[in-house]
Amino acid sequence: MKEIQKHQEDIVAACKRYKVSSLYAFGSVTREDFSKQSSDIDLLVVFQPIDLLDYSDNYLDLLFVLQGIFNRKVDLVTEKSLKNPYFIEEINKTKQLIYAEAS
């Protein structure tokens, strides 16, 4: 999670800009075996309620901004897209909250 923590301010700014409700890291970035050289960053995003056109724009813009922040490939998964129960279980085993919209 060190890779995430060192960019926390930029992540928060991006989440606010693109109407993110919550953002979670999961997979290797949450474990000690994360490779700074070769690992991508897996993130799960939940957006605030927005219309469909804004949703797709916010998703793509957020993805590009996060890839710029981390200077590496980011796999950005939306909560709405999760269907496979085995994948959901794997995400839930390692996911860690990195941003939550203030209530």
PDB file of N, CA and C in Angstrom:
ATOM      1  N   MET A   1       0.815  -1.210   0.000  1.00  0.00           N
ATOM      2  CA  MET A   1       0.000   0.000   0.000  1.00  0.00           C
ATOM      3  C   MET A   1       0.854   1.268   0.000  1.00  0.00           C
ATOM      4  N   LYS A   2       2.154   1.104   0.118  1.00  0.00           N
ATOM      5  CA  LYS A   2       3.028   2.279   0.100  1.00  0.00           C
ATOM      6  C   LYS A   2       2.878   3.048  -1.208  1.00  0.00           C
ATOM      7  N   GLU A   3       2.730   2.317  -2.312  1.00  0.00           N
ATOM      8  CA  GLU A   3       2.573   2.954  -3.626  1.00  0.00           C
ATOM      9  C   GLU A   3       1.311   3.818  -3.653  1.00  0.00           C
ATOM     10  N   ILE A   4       0.276   3.372  -2.988  1.00  0.00           N
ATOM     11  CA  ILE A   4      -0.981   4.126  -2.913  1.00  0.00           C
ATOM     12  C   ILE A   4      -0.819   5.325  -1.978  1.00  0.00           C
ATOM     13  N   GLN A   5      -0.260   5.084  -0.806  1.00  0.00           N
ATOM     14  CA  GLN A   5      -0.163   6.120   0.223  1.00  0.00           C
ATOM     15  C   GLN A   5       0.663   7.318  -0.220  1.00  0.00           C
ATOM     16  N   LYS A   6       1.704   7.081  -1.006  1.00  0.00           N
ATOM     17  CA  LYS A   6       2.544   8.220  -1.396  1.00  0.00           C
ATOM     18  C   LYS A   6       1.864   9.133  -2.417  1.00  0.00           C
ATOM     19  N   HIS A   7       0.741   8.692  -2.973  1.00  0.00           N
ATOM     20  CA  HIS A   7      -0.009   9.501  -3.943  1.00  0.00           C
ATOM     21  C   HIS A   7      -1.399   9.873  -3.422  1.00  0.00           C
ATOM     22  N   GLN A   8      -1.602   9.784  -2.122  1.00  0.00           N
ATOM     23  CA  GLN A   8      -2.938   9.941  -1.534  1.00  0.00           C
ATOM     24  C   GLN A   8      -3.596  11.273  -1.892  1.00  0.00           C
ATOM     25  N   GLU A   9      -2.865  12.367  -1.833  1.00  0.00           N
ATOM     26  CA  GLU A   9      -3.456  13.677  -2.135  1.00  0.00           C
ATOM     27  C   GLU A   9      -3.967  13.741  -3.562  1.00  0.00           C
ATOM     28  N   ASP A  10      -3.175  13.242  -4.506  1.00  0.00           N
ATOM     29  CA  ASP A  10      -3.584  13.247  -5.910  1.00  0.00           C
ATOM     30  C   ASP A  10      -4.781  12.329  -6.141  1.00  0.00           C
ATOM     31  N   ILE A  11      -4.813  11.201  -5.447  1.00  0.00           N
ATOM     32  CA  ILE A  11      -5.933  10.260  -5.568  1.00  0.00           C
ATOM     33  C   ILE A  11      -7.217  10.919  -5.069  1.00  0.00           C
ATOM     34  N   VAL A  12      -7.156  11.569  -3.923  1.00  0.00           N
ATOM     35  CA  VAL A  12      -8.331  12.240  -3.356  1.00  0.00           C
ATOM     36  C   VAL A  12      -8.837  13.316  -4.314  1.00  0.00           C
ATOM     37  N   ALA A  13      -7.935  14.108  -4.868  1.00  0.00           N
ATOM     38  CA  ALA A  13      -8.336  15.162  -5.807  1.00  0.00           C
ATOM     39  C   ALA A  13      -9.024  14.569  -7.037  1.00  0.00           C
ATOM     40  N   ALA A  14      -8.485  13.482  -7.569  1.00  0.00           N
ATOM     41  CA  ALA A  14      -9.085  12.831  -8.742  1.00  0.00           C
ATOM     42  C   ALA A  14     -10.458  12.260  -8.399  1.00  0.00           C
ATOM     43  N   CYS A  15     -10.577  11.655  -7.242  1.00  0.00           N
ATOM     44  CA  CYS A  15     -11.859  11.069  -6.830  1.00  0.00           C
ATOM     45  C   CYS A  15     -12.936  12.141  -6.688  1.00  0.00           C
ATOM     46  N   LYS A  16     -12.579  13.267  -6.121  1.00  0.00           N
ATOM     47  CA  LYS A  16     -13.543  14.360  -5.978  1.00  0.00           C
ATOM     48  C   LYS A  16     -13.942  14.906  -7.344  1.00  0.00           C
ATOM     49  N   ARG A  17     -12.968  15.064  -8.214  1.00  0.00           N
ATOM     50  CA  ARG A  17     -13.222  15.631  -9.547  1.00  0.00           C
ATOM     51  C   ARG A  17     -14.139  14.740 -10.382  1.00  0.00           C
ATOM     52  N   TYR A  18     -13.957  13.427 -10.272  1.00  0.00           N
ATOM     53  CA  TYR A  18     -14.703  12.496 -11.127  1.00  0.00           C
ATOM     54  C   TYR A  18     -15.849  11.795 -10.398  1.00  0.00           C
ATOM     55  N   LYS A  19     -16.314  12.399  -9.311  1.00  0.00           N
ATOM     56  CA  LYS A  19     -17.527  11.969  -8.607  1.00  0.00           C
ATOM     57  C   LYS A  19     -17.482  10.513  -8.137  1.00  0.00           C
ATOM     58  N   VAL A  20     -16.377  10.184  -7.485  1.00  0.00           N
ATOM     59  CA  VAL A  20     -16.201   8.845  -6.926  1.00  0.00           C
ATOM     60  C   VAL A  20     -16.793   8.818  -5.522  1.00  0.00           C
ATOM     61  N   SER A  21     -17.564   7.792  -5.249  1.00  0.00           N
ATOM     62  CA  SER A  21     -18.111   7.592  -3.912  1.00  0.00           C
ATOM     63  C   SER A  21     -17.098   6.868  -3.031  1.00  0.00           C
ATOM     64  N   SER A  22     -16.491   5.803  -3.578  1.00  0.00           N
ATOM     65  CA  SER A  22     -15.434   5.092  -2.853  1.00  0.00           C
ATOM     66  C   SER A  22     -14.486   4.423  -3.839  1.00  0.00           C
ATOM     67  N   LEU A  23     -13.250   4.253  -3.388  1.00  0.00           N
ATOM     68  CA  LEU A  23     -12.206   3.642  -4.207  1.00  0.00           C
ATOM     69  C   LEU A  23     -11.421   2.687  -3.322  1.00  0.00           C
ATOM     70  N   TYR A  24     -11.247   1.478  -3.810  1.00  0.00           N
ATOM     71  CA  TYR A  24     -10.537   0.431  -3.079  1.00  0.00           C
ATOM     72  C   TYR A  24      -9.360  -0.066  -3.902  1.00  0.00           C
ATOM     73  N   ALA A  25      -8.273  -0.378  -3.234  1.00  0.00           N
ATOM     74  CA  ALA A  25      -7.166  -1.104  -3.855  1.00  0.00           C
ATOM     75  C   ALA A  25      -7.367  -2.576  -3.538  1.00  0.00           C
ATOM     76  N   PHE A  26      -6.974  -3.440  -4.474  1.00  0.00           N
ATOM     77  CA  PHE A  26      -7.028  -4.874  -4.216  1.00  0.00           C
ATOM     78  C   PHE A  26      -5.914  -5.559  -5.003  1.00  0.00           C
ATOM     79  N   GLY A  27      -5.703  -6.816  -4.706  1.00  0.00           N
ATOM     80  CA  GLY A  27      -4.679  -7.573  -5.426  1.00  0.00           C
ATOM     81  C   GLY A  27      -3.288  -7.305  -4.882  1.00  0.00           C
ATOM     82  N   SER A  28      -2.304  -7.414  -5.767  1.00  0.00           N
ATOM     83  CA  SER A  28      -0.900  -7.380  -5.334  1.00  0.00           C
ATOM     84  C   SER A  28      -0.487  -6.059  -4.694  1.00  0.00           C
ATOM     85  N   VAL A  29      -1.114  -4.945  -5.081  1.00  0.00           N
ATOM     86  CA  VAL A  29      -0.726  -3.651  -4.506  1.00  0.00           C
ATOM     87  C   VAL A  29      -0.992  -3.600  -3.001  1.00  0.00           C
ATOM     88  N   THR A  30      -1.844  -4.471  -2.500  1.00  0.00           N
ATOM     89  CA  THR A  30      -2.154  -4.502  -1.066  1.00  0.00           C
ATOM     90  C   THR A  30      -1.276  -5.478  -0.300  1.00  0.00           C
ATOM     91  N   ARG A  31      -0.407  -6.179  -1.028  1.00  0.00           N
ATOM     92  CA  ARG A  31       0.422  -7.210  -0.389  1.00  0.00           C
ATOM     93  C   ARG A  31       1.908  -6.848  -0.480  1.00  0.00           C
ATOM     94  N   GLU A  32       2.696  -7.582   0.285  1.00  0.00           N
ATOM     95  CA  GLU A  32       4.145  -7.367   0.307  1.00  0.00           C
ATOM     96  C   GLU A  32       4.823  -7.781  -0.996  1.00  0.00           C
ATOM     97  N   ASP A  33       4.185  -8.655  -1.796  1.00  0.00           N
ATOM     98  CA  ASP A  33       4.814  -9.132  -3.030  1.00  0.00           C
ATOM     99  C   ASP A  33       4.609  -8.176  -4.209  1.00  0.00           C
ATOM    100  N   PHE A  34       4.102  -6.961  -3.953  1.00  0.00           N
ATOM    101  CA  PHE A  34       3.922  -5.969  -5.012  1.00  0.00           C
ATOM    102  C   PHE A  34       5.273  -5.595  -5.603  1.00  0.00           C
ATOM    103  N   SER A  35       5.380  -5.647  -6.925  1.00  0.00           N
ATOM    104  CA  SER A  35       6.623  -5.305  -7.615  1.00  0.00           C
ATOM    105  C   SER A  35       6.526  -3.893  -8.180  1.00  0.00           C
ATOM    106  N   LYS A  36       7.397  -3.011  -7.721  1.00  0.00           N
ATOM    107  CA  LYS A  36       7.408  -1.639  -8.226  1.00  0.00           C
ATOM    108  C   LYS A  36       7.751  -1.592  -9.706  1.00  0.00           C
ATOM    109  N   GLN A  37       8.455  -2.598 -10.194  1.00  0.00           N
ATOM    110  CA  GLN A  37       8.869  -2.613 -11.588  1.00  0.00           C
ATOM    111  C   GLN A  37       7.799  -3.173 -12.528  1.00  0.00           C
ATOM    112  N   SER A  38       7.091  -4.228 -12.112  1.00  0.00           N
ATOM    113  CA  SER A  38       6.238  -4.921 -13.086  1.00  0.00           C
ATOM    114  C   SER A  38       4.756  -5.036 -12.732  1.00  0.00           C
ATOM    115  N   SER A  39       4.379  -4.786 -11.504  1.00  0.00           N
ATOM    116  CA  SER A  39       2.973  -4.971 -11.123  1.00  0.00           C
ATOM    117  C   SER A  39       2.102  -3.814 -11.604  1.00  0.00           C
ATOM    118  N   ASP A  40       0.888  -4.154 -12.029  1.00  0.00           N
ATOM    119  CA  ASP A  40      -0.091  -3.109 -12.281  1.00  0.00           C
ATOM    120  C   ASP A  40      -0.805  -2.814 -10.962  1.00  0.00           C
ATOM    121  N   ILE A  41      -1.706  -1.861 -10.996  1.00  0.00           N
ATOM    122  CA  ILE A  41      -2.456  -1.504  -9.796  1.00  0.00           C
ATOM    123  C   ILE A  41      -3.928  -1.796 -10.057  1.00  0.00           C
ATOM    124  N   ASP A  42      -4.505  -2.619  -9.194  1.00  0.00           N
ATOM    125  CA  ASP A  42      -5.911  -3.003  -9.315  1.00  0.00           C
ATOM    126  C   ASP A  42      -6.744  -2.150  -8.371  1.00  0.00           C
ATOM    127  N   LEU A  43      -7.750  -1.487  -8.936  1.00  0.00           N
ATOM    128  CA  LEU A  43      -8.614  -0.618  -8.147  1.00  0.00           C
ATOM    129  C   LEU A  43     -10.078  -0.916  -8.444  1.00  0.00           C
ATOM    130  N   LEU A  44     -10.891  -0.840  -7.410  1.00  0.00           N
ATOM    131  CA  LEU A  44     -12.340  -1.003  -7.520  1.00  0.00           C
ATOM    132  C   LEU A  44     -12.978   0.347  -7.217  1.00  0.00           C
ATOM    133  N   VAL A  45     -13.801   0.835  -8.136  1.00  0.00           N
ATOM    134  CA  VAL A  45     -14.407   2.153  -7.973  1.00  0.00           C
ATOM    135  C   VAL A  45     -15.924   2.038  -7.872  1.00  0.00           C
ATOM    136  N   VAL A  46     -16.485   2.882  -7.014  1.00  0.00           N
ATOM    137  CA  VAL A  46     -17.934   3.054  -6.915  1.00  0.00           C
ATOM    138  C   VAL A  46     -18.184   4.542  -7.148  1.00  0.00           C
ATOM    139  N   PHE A  47     -18.941   4.854  -8.193  1.00  0.00           N
ATOM    140  CA  PHE A  47     -19.231   6.246  -8.511  1.00  0.00           C
ATOM    141  C   PHE A  47     -20.493   6.715  -7.795  1.00  0.00           C
ATOM    142  N   GLN A  48     -20.566   8.024  -7.574  1.00  0.00           N
ATOM    143  CA  GLN A  48     -21.798   8.636  -7.095  1.00  0.00           C
ATOM    144  C   GLN A  48     -22.864   8.442  -8.173  1.00  0.00           C
ATOM    145  N   PRO A  49     -24.144   8.517  -7.821  1.00  0.00           N
ATOM    146  CA  PRO A  49     -25.185   8.403  -8.848  1.00  0.00           C
ATOM    147  C   PRO A  49     -25.069   9.547  -9.863  1.00  0.00           C
ATOM    148  N   ILE A  50     -24.835   9.176 -11.122  1.00  0.00           N
ATOM    149  CA  ILE A  50     -24.729  10.156 -12.210  1.00  0.00           C
ATOM    150  C   ILE A  50     -25.354   9.543 -13.456  1.00  0.00           C
ATOM    151  N   ASP A  51     -25.674  10.402 -14.446  1.00  0.00           N
ATOM    152  CA  ASP A  51     -26.292   9.854 -15.650  1.00  0.00           C
ATOM    153  C   ASP A  51     -25.259   9.091 -16.476  1.00  0.00           C
ATOM    154  N   LEU A  52     -25.747   8.257 -17.368  1.00  0.00           N
ATOM    155  CA  LEU A  52     -24.921   7.306 -18.100  1.00  0.00           C
ATOM    156  C   LEU A  52     -23.808   7.971 -18.903  1.00  0.00           C
ATOM    157  N   LEU A  53     -24.085   9.082 -19.577  1.00  0.00           N
ATOM    158  CA  LEU A  53     -23.053   9.755 -20.369  1.00  0.00           C
ATOM    159  C   LEU A  53     -21.915  10.255 -19.486  1.00  0.00           C
ATOM    160  N   ASP A  54     -22.252  10.852 -18.367  1.00  0.00           N
ATOM    161  CA  ASP A  54     -21.219  11.318 -17.438  1.00  0.00           C
ATOM    162  C   ASP A  54     -20.464  10.147 -16.829  1.00  0.00           C
ATOM    163  N   TYR A  55     -21.164   9.040 -16.614  1.00  0.00           N
ATOM    164  CA  TYR A  55     -20.550   7.852 -16.011  1.00  0.00           C
ATOM    165  C   TYR A  55     -19.381   7.359 -16.860  1.00  0.00           C
ATOM    166  N   SER A  56     -19.603   7.194 -18.153  1.00  0.00           N
ATOM    167  CA  SER A  56     -18.528   6.681 -19.011  1.00  0.00           C
ATOM    168  C   SER A  56     -17.387   7.684 -19.131  1.00  0.00           C
ATOM    169  N   ASP A  57     -17.709   8.967 -19.238  1.00  0.00           N
ATOM    170  CA  ASP A  57     -16.655   9.991 -19.291  1.00  0.00           C
ATOM    171  C   ASP A  57     -15.839   9.994 -18.003  1.00  0.00           C
ATOM    172  N   ASN A  58     -16.517   9.942 -16.863  1.00  0.00           N
ATOM    173  CA  ASN A  58     -15.817   9.948 -15.579  1.00  0.00           C
ATOM    174  C   ASN A  58     -14.943   8.716 -15.420  1.00  0.00           C
ATOM    175  N   TYR A  59     -15.447   7.561 -15.856  1.00  0.00           N
ATOM    176  CA  TYR A  59     -14.658   6.326 -15.768  1.00  0.00           C
ATOM    177  C   TYR A  59     -13.363   6.460 -16.574  1.00  0.00           C
ATOM    178  N   LEU A  60     -13.475   6.838 -17.841  1.00  0.00           N
ATOM    179  CA  LEU A  60     -12.282   6.921 -18.697  1.00  0.00           C
ATOM    180  C   LEU A  60     -11.324   8.010 -18.227  1.00  0.00           C
ATOM    181  N   ASP A  61     -11.861   9.169 -17.866  1.00  0.00           N
ATOM    182  CA  ASP A  61     -10.996  10.251 -17.386  1.00  0.00           C
ATOM    183  C   ASP A  61     -10.279   9.847 -16.101  1.00  0.00           C
ATOM    184  N   LEU A  62     -11.004   9.217 -15.177  1.00  0.00           N
ATOM    185  CA  LEU A  62     -10.386   8.763 -13.930  1.00  0.00           C
ATOM    186  C   LEU A  62      -9.292   7.738 -14.214  1.00  0.00           C
ATOM    187  N   LEU A  63      -9.566   6.804 -15.104  1.00  0.00           N
ATOM    188  CA  LEU A  63      -8.570   5.788 -15.459  1.00  0.00           C
ATOM    189  C   LEU A  63      -7.287   6.438 -15.969  1.00  0.00           C
ATOM    190  N   PHE A  64      -7.404   7.379 -16.900  1.00  0.00           N
ATOM    191  CA  PHE A  64      -6.215   8.033 -17.457  1.00  0.00           C
ATOM    192  C   PHE A  64      -5.466   8.846 -16.403  1.00  0.00           C
ATOM    193  N   VAL A  65      -6.199   9.531 -15.537  1.00  0.00           N
ATOM    194  CA  VAL A  65      -5.559  10.316 -14.479  1.00  0.00           C
ATOM    195  C   VAL A  65      -4.812   9.399 -13.511  1.00  0.00           C
ATOM    196  N   LEU A  66      -5.435   8.291 -13.112  1.00  0.00           N
ATOM    197  CA  LEU A  66      -4.781   7.360 -12.182  1.00  0.00           C
ATOM    198  C   LEU A  66      -3.535   6.736 -12.802  1.00  0.00           C
ATOM    199  N   GLN A  67      -3.595   6.410 -14.082  1.00  0.00           N
ATOM    200  CA  GLN A  67      -2.403   5.868 -14.747  1.00  0.00           C
ATOM    201  C   GLN A  67      -1.285   6.909 -14.766  1.00  0.00           C
ATOM    202  N   GLY A  68      -1.643   8.175 -14.911  1.00  0.00           N
ATOM    203  CA  GLY A  68      -0.647   9.236 -14.851  1.00  0.00           C
ATOM    204  C   GLY A  68      -0.075   9.410 -13.455  1.00  0.00           C
ATOM    205  N   ILE A  69      -0.916   9.326 -12.450  1.00  0.00           N
ATOM    206  CA  ILE A  69      -0.464   9.460 -11.064  1.00  0.00           C
ATOM    207  C   ILE A  69       0.540   8.365 -10.724  1.00  0.00           C
ATOM    208  N   PHE A  70       0.194   7.124 -11.075  1.00  0.00           N
ATOM    209  CA  PHE A  70       1.043   5.987 -10.708  1.00  0.00           C
ATOM    210  C   PHE A  70       2.133   5.687 -11.730  1.00  0.00           C
ATOM    211  N   ASN A  71       2.015   6.272 -12.911  1.00  0.00           N
ATOM    212  CA  ASN A  71       2.977   6.030 -13.992  1.00  0.00           C
ATOM    213  C   ASN A  71       3.110   4.530 -14.286  1.00  0.00           C
ATOM    214  N   ARG A  72       1.975   3.863 -14.338  1.00  0.00           N
ATOM    215  CA  ARG A  72       1.920   2.427 -14.642  1.00  0.00           C
ATOM    216  C   ARG A  72       0.484   2.073 -15.019  1.00  0.00           C
ATOM    217  N   LYS A  73       0.298   0.857 -15.504  1.00  0.00           N
ATOM    218  CA  LYS A  73      -1.024   0.366 -15.891  1.00  0.00           C
ATOM    219  C   LYS A  73      -1.913   0.241 -14.652  1.00  0.00           C
ATOM    220  N   VAL A  74      -3.137   0.703 -14.797  1.00  0.00           N
ATOM    221  CA  VAL A  74      -4.138   0.582 -13.740  1.00  0.00           C
ATOM    222  C   VAL A  74      -5.311  -0.221 -14.295  1.00  0.00           C
ATOM    223  N   ASP A  75      -5.721  -1.247 -13.571  1.00  0.00           N
ATOM    224  CA  ASP A  75      -6.954  -1.969 -13.885  1.00  0.00           C
ATOM    225  C   ASP A  75      -8.038  -1.391 -12.989  1.00  0.00           C
ATOM    226  N   LEU A  76      -8.959  -0.657 -13.592  1.00  0.00           N
ATOM    227  CA  LEU A  76     -10.025   0.015 -12.845  1.00  0.00           C
ATOM    228  C   LEU A  76     -11.329  -0.747 -13.066  1.00  0.00           C
ATOM    229  N   VAL A  77     -11.788  -1.405 -12.023  1.00  0.00           N
ATOM    230  CA  VAL A  77     -12.989  -2.236 -12.082  1.00  0.00           C
ATOM    231  C   VAL A  77     -14.122  -1.479 -11.404  1.00  0.00           C
ATOM    232  N   THR A  78     -15.284  -1.456 -12.041  1.00  0.00           N
ATOM    233  CA  THR A  78     -16.439  -0.822 -11.411  1.00  0.00           C
ATOM    234  C   THR A  78     -17.243  -1.864 -10.648  1.00  0.00           C
ATOM    235  N   GLU A  79     -17.787  -1.437  -9.537  1.00  0.00           N
ATOM    236  CA  GLU A  79     -18.586  -2.358  -8.727  1.00  0.00           C
ATOM    237  C   GLU A  79     -19.769  -2.913  -9.523  1.00  0.00           C
ATOM    238  N   LYS A  80     -20.368  -2.059 -10.363  1.00  0.00           N
ATOM    239  CA  LYS A  80     -21.525  -2.481 -11.164  1.00  0.00           C
ATOM    240  C   LYS A  80     -21.171  -3.580 -12.159  1.00  0.00           C
ATOM    241  N   SER A  81     -19.918  -3.654 -12.571  1.00  0.00           N
ATOM    242  CA  SER A  81     -19.525  -4.637 -13.587  1.00  0.00           C
ATOM    243  C   SER A  81     -19.229  -6.017 -13.004  1.00  0.00           C
ATOM    244  N   LEU A  82     -19.134  -6.116 -11.697  1.00  0.00           N
ATOM    245  CA  LEU A  82     -18.758  -7.388 -11.074  1.00  0.00           C
ATOM    246  C   LEU A  82     -19.911  -8.384 -11.125  1.00  0.00           C
ATOM    247  N   LYS A  83     -19.666  -9.503 -11.773  1.00  0.00           N
ATOM    248  CA  LYS A  83     -20.679 -10.553 -11.886  1.00  0.00           C
ATOM    249  C   LYS A  83     -20.152 -11.904 -11.410  1.00  0.00           C
ATOM    250  N   ASN A  84     -18.870 -12.171 -11.646  1.00  0.00           N
ATOM    251  CA  ASN A  84     -18.276 -13.468 -11.332  1.00  0.00           C
ATOM    252  C   ASN A  84     -18.077 -13.599  -9.820  1.00  0.00           C
ATOM    253  N   PRO A  85     -18.755 -14.550  -9.172  1.00  0.00           N
ATOM    254  CA  PRO A  85     -18.653 -14.672  -7.713  1.00  0.00           C
ATOM    255  C   PRO A  85     -17.246 -15.013  -7.227  1.00  0.00           C
ATOM    256  N   TYR A  86     -16.463 -15.715  -8.044  1.00  0.00           N
ATOM    257  CA  TYR A  86     -15.094 -16.060  -7.649  1.00  0.00           C
ATOM    258  C   TYR A  86     -14.197 -14.822  -7.678  1.00  0.00           C
ATOM    259  N   PHE A  87     -14.392 -13.972  -8.685  1.00  0.00           N
ATOM    260  CA  PHE A  87     -13.629 -12.730  -8.774  1.00  0.00           C
ATOM    261  C   PHE A  87     -14.021 -11.796  -7.629  1.00  0.00           C
ATOM    262  N   ILE A  88     -15.306 -11.718  -7.341  1.00  0.00           N
ATOM    263  CA  ILE A  88     -15.782 -10.887  -6.231  1.00  0.00           C
ATOM    264  C   ILE A  88     -15.164 -11.357  -4.919  1.00  0.00           C
ATOM    265  N   GLU A  89     -15.119 -12.656  -4.731  1.00  0.00           N
ATOM    266  CA  GLU A  89     -14.521 -13.219  -3.513  1.00  0.00           C
ATOM    267  C   GLU A  89     -13.040 -12.860  -3.414  1.00  0.00           C
ATOM    268  N   GLU A  90     -12.321 -12.953  -4.532  1.00  0.00           N
ATOM    269  CA  GLU A  90     -10.895 -12.599  -4.542  1.00  0.00           C
ATOM    270  C   GLU A  90     -10.697 -11.127  -4.215  1.00  0.00           C
ATOM    271  N   ILE A  91     -11.516 -10.269  -4.783  1.00  0.00           N
ATOM    272  CA  ILE A  91     -11.427  -8.836  -4.482  1.00  0.00           C
ATOM    273  C   ILE A  91     -11.678  -8.598  -2.997  1.00  0.00           C
ATOM    274  N   ASN A  92     -12.715  -9.205  -2.472  1.00  0.00           N
ATOM    275  CA  ASN A  92     -13.081  -8.990  -1.068  1.00  0.00           C
ATOM    276  C   ASN A  92     -12.020  -9.480  -0.089  1.00  0.00           C
ATOM    277  N   LYS A  93     -11.211 -10.441  -0.496  1.00  0.00           N
ATOM    278  CA  LYS A  93     -10.143 -10.952   0.376  1.00  0.00           C
ATOM    279  C   LYS A  93      -9.050  -9.916   0.610  1.00  0.00           C
ATOM    280  N   THR A  94      -8.778  -9.085  -0.400  1.00  0.00           N
ATOM    281  CA  THR A  94      -7.631  -8.177  -0.297  1.00  0.00           C
ATOM    282  C   THR A  94      -7.994  -6.696  -0.349  1.00  0.00           C
ATOM    283  N   LYS A  95      -9.234  -6.353  -0.645  1.00  0.00           N
ATOM    284  CA  LYS A  95      -9.543  -4.932  -0.877  1.00  0.00           C
ATOM    285  C   LYS A  95      -9.344  -4.087   0.377  1.00  0.00           C
ATOM    286  N   GLN A  96      -8.819  -2.886   0.124  1.00  0.00           N
ATOM    287  CA  GLN A  96      -8.590  -1.912   1.191  1.00  0.00           C
ATOM    288  C   GLN A  96      -9.083  -0.555   0.710  1.00  0.00           C
ATOM    289  N   LEU A  97      -9.862   0.092   1.538  1.00  0.00           N
ATOM    290  CA  LEU A  97     -10.416   1.396   1.202  1.00  0.00           C
ATOM    291  C   LEU A  97      -9.301   2.435   1.121  1.00  0.00           C
ATOM    292  N   ILE A  98      -9.267   3.180   0.012  1.00  0.00           N
ATOM    293  CA  ILE A  98      -8.276   4.255  -0.099  1.00  0.00           C
ATOM    294  C   ILE A  98      -8.932   5.628  -0.248  1.00  0.00           C
ATOM    295  N   TYR A  99     -10.242   5.646  -0.545  1.00  0.00           N
ATOM    296  CA  TYR A  99     -10.971   6.910  -0.604  1.00  0.00           C
ATOM    297  C   TYR A  99     -12.438   6.642  -0.325  1.00  0.00           C
ATOM    298  N   ALA A 100     -13.048   7.502   0.474  1.00  0.00           N
ATOM    299  CA  ALA A 100     -14.494   7.465   0.697  1.00  0.00           C
ATOM    300  C   ALA A 100     -15.003   8.898   0.709  1.00  0.00           C
ATOM    301  N   GLU A 101     -16.043   9.123  -0.055  1.00  0.00           N
ATOM    302  CA  GLU A 101     -16.675  10.430  -0.133  1.00  0.00           C
ATOM    303  C   GLU A 101     -17.140  10.850   1.260  1.00  0.00           C
ATOM    304  N   ALA A 102     -16.877  12.094   1.608  1.00  0.00           N
ATOM    305  CA  ALA A 102     -17.333  12.609   2.909  1.00  0.00           C
ATOM    306  C   ALA A 102     -18.848  12.709   2.904  1.00  0.00           C
ATOM    307  N   SER A 103     -19.470  12.283   4.003  1.00  0.00           N
ATOM    308  CA  SER A 103     -20.941  12.337   4.037  1.00  0.00           C
ATOM    309  C   SER A 103     -21.451  13.619   4.607  1.00  0.00           C
TER     310      SER A 103
END
